[in-house]
């Protein structure tokens, strides 16, 4: 069952580490879109491809590109060829964490 309170280190970091950091983590040689999700500075920074948009906008899930991309049925993140899709519960946890 879903936790009452969603914490970054307890709930979100393990999901991002398993499913996102290989393309959006510390290794600049494998990083896609120059987007880092392993640091707050990277996750909250303007997107390089569109400086008016942000991967994560705390308290504003509707403006957070991360949520748009993980819920995109045509081009989901992580990509299907990565073979580690996010579960509905994981997507819900990320949305709840961004919303708070």
Short mmCIF file of C-alpha atoms in Angstrom, two decimals:
data_model
loop_
_atom_site.label_atom_id
_atom_site.label_comp_id
_atom_site.label_asym_id
_atom_site.label_seq_id
_atom_site.Cartn_x
_atom_site.Cartn_y
_atom_site.Cartn_z
CA UNK A 1 0.00 0.00 0.00
CA UNK A 2 1.08 3.58 -0.63
CA UNK A 3 2.71 5.47 2.23
CA UNK A 4 0.78 8.30 3.86
CA UNK A 5 3.74 10.67 3.52
CA UNK A 6 6.04 10.47 0.49
CA UNK A 7 9.69 11.24 1.19
CA UNK A 8 12.39 11.82 -1.39
CA UNK A 9 15.06 9.58 0.13
CA UNK A 10 12.69 6.84 1.27
CA UNK A 11 10.43 6.62 -1.78
CA UNK A 12 11.47 8.74 -4.78
CA UNK A 13 15.27 8.38 -4.91
CA UNK A 14 15.08 4.55 -5.18
CA UNK A 15 12.66 4.82 -8.13
CA UNK A 16 14.75 7.44 -9.92
CA UNK A 17 17.95 5.52 -9.20
CA UNK A 18 16.56 2.32 -10.70
CA UNK A 19 14.71 3.78 -13.66
CA UNK A 20 16.08 7.25 -14.46
CA UNK A 21 19.66 7.82 -13.31
CA UNK A 22 21.26 5.74 -16.07
CA UNK A 23 20.15 8.44 -18.55
CA UNK A 24 19.62 11.39 -16.21
CA UNK A 25 22.21 10.88 -13.49
CA UNK A 26 25.75 11.81 -12.53
CA UNK A 27 27.54 10.36 -15.58
CA UNK A 28 27.81 13.17 -18.12
CA UNK A 29 28.87 10.72 -20.86
CA UNK A 30 25.52 8.90 -20.75
CA UNK A 31 23.26 11.79 -19.72
CA UNK A 32 20.36 12.52 -22.07
CA UNK A 33 19.06 16.04 -22.72
CA UNK A 34 21.64 17.33 -20.22
CA UNK A 35 18.99 16.64 -17.56
CA UNK A 36 20.17 15.56 -14.13
CA UNK A 37 17.62 14.06 -11.78
CA UNK A 38 20.19 12.99 -9.21
CA UNK A 39 20.64 16.53 -7.86
CA UNK A 40 18.09 19.11 -6.78
CA UNK A 41 19.85 21.75 -8.89
CA UNK A 42 19.49 19.60 -11.99
CA UNK A 43 15.94 18.45 -11.33
CA UNK A 44 14.65 21.97 -10.68
CA UNK A 45 16.66 23.74 -13.42
CA UNK A 46 15.18 24.98 -16.68
CA UNK A 47 15.35 22.46 -19.50
CA UNK A 48 18.16 23.07 -21.93
CA UNK A 49 15.87 22.32 -24.89
CA UNK A 50 13.14 24.69 -23.62
CA UNK A 51 14.27 27.20 -20.97
CA UNK A 52 10.65 28.11 -20.14
CA UNK A 53 9.94 24.56 -18.90
CA UNK A 54 11.27 22.61 -15.93
CA UNK A 55 11.60 18.88 -15.22
CA UNK A 56 10.20 19.28 -11.72
CA UNK A 57 8.22 22.25 -10.44
CA UNK A 58 7.61 21.68 -6.71
CA UNK A 59 3.92 22.00 -5.87
CA UNK A 60 2.93 22.20 -9.55
CA UNK A 61 2.66 18.74 -11.05
CA UNK A 62 0.81 20.06 -14.11
CA UNK A 63 3.91 22.14 -15.01
CA UNK A 64 6.43 19.37 -14.32
CA UNK A 65 7.79 17.87 -17.53
CA UNK A 66 8.80 14.71 -15.64
CA UNK A 67 5.13 13.89 -15.01
CA UNK A 68 4.17 14.71 -18.56
CA UNK A 69 6.87 12.39 -19.89
CA UNK A 70 6.25 9.45 -17.55
CA UNK A 71 2.55 9.58 -18.47
CA UNK A 72 3.06 10.07 -22.22
CA UNK A 73 1.54 6.98 -23.85
CA UNK A 74 3.28 7.65 -27.20
CA UNK A 75 6.80 8.39 -25.93
CA UNK A 76 7.00 7.35 -22.27
CA UNK A 77 9.91 7.75 -19.92
CA UNK A 78 11.71 5.62 -19.23
CA UNK A 79 11.66 4.51 -22.87
CA UNK A 80 10.16 1.12 -23.62
CA UNK A 81 13.49 -0.23 -24.91
CA UNK A 82 14.97 0.36 -21.45
CA UNK A 83 12.69 -2.46 -20.21
CA UNK A 84 12.08 -0.87 -16.81
CA UNK A 85 8.66 0.78 -17.02
CA UNK A 86 7.31 2.73 -14.09
CA UNK A 87 4.40 1.07 -12.33
CA UNK A 88 1.18 2.97 -11.67
CA UNK A 89 2.15 3.10 -7.97
CA UNK A 90 5.58 4.57 -8.79
CA UNK A 91 4.00 7.22 -11.04
CA UNK A 92 1.53 8.04 -8.28
CA UNK A 93 4.33 8.40 -5.70
CA UNK A 94 6.26 10.76 -7.98
CA UNK A 95 3.14 12.84 -8.62
CA UNK A 96 2.35 13.01 -4.90
CA UNK A 97 5.92 14.01 -4.08
CA UNK A 98 5.93 16.80 -6.70
CA UNK A 99 2.52 17.99 -5.50
CA UNK A 100 3.57 18.55 -1.92
#
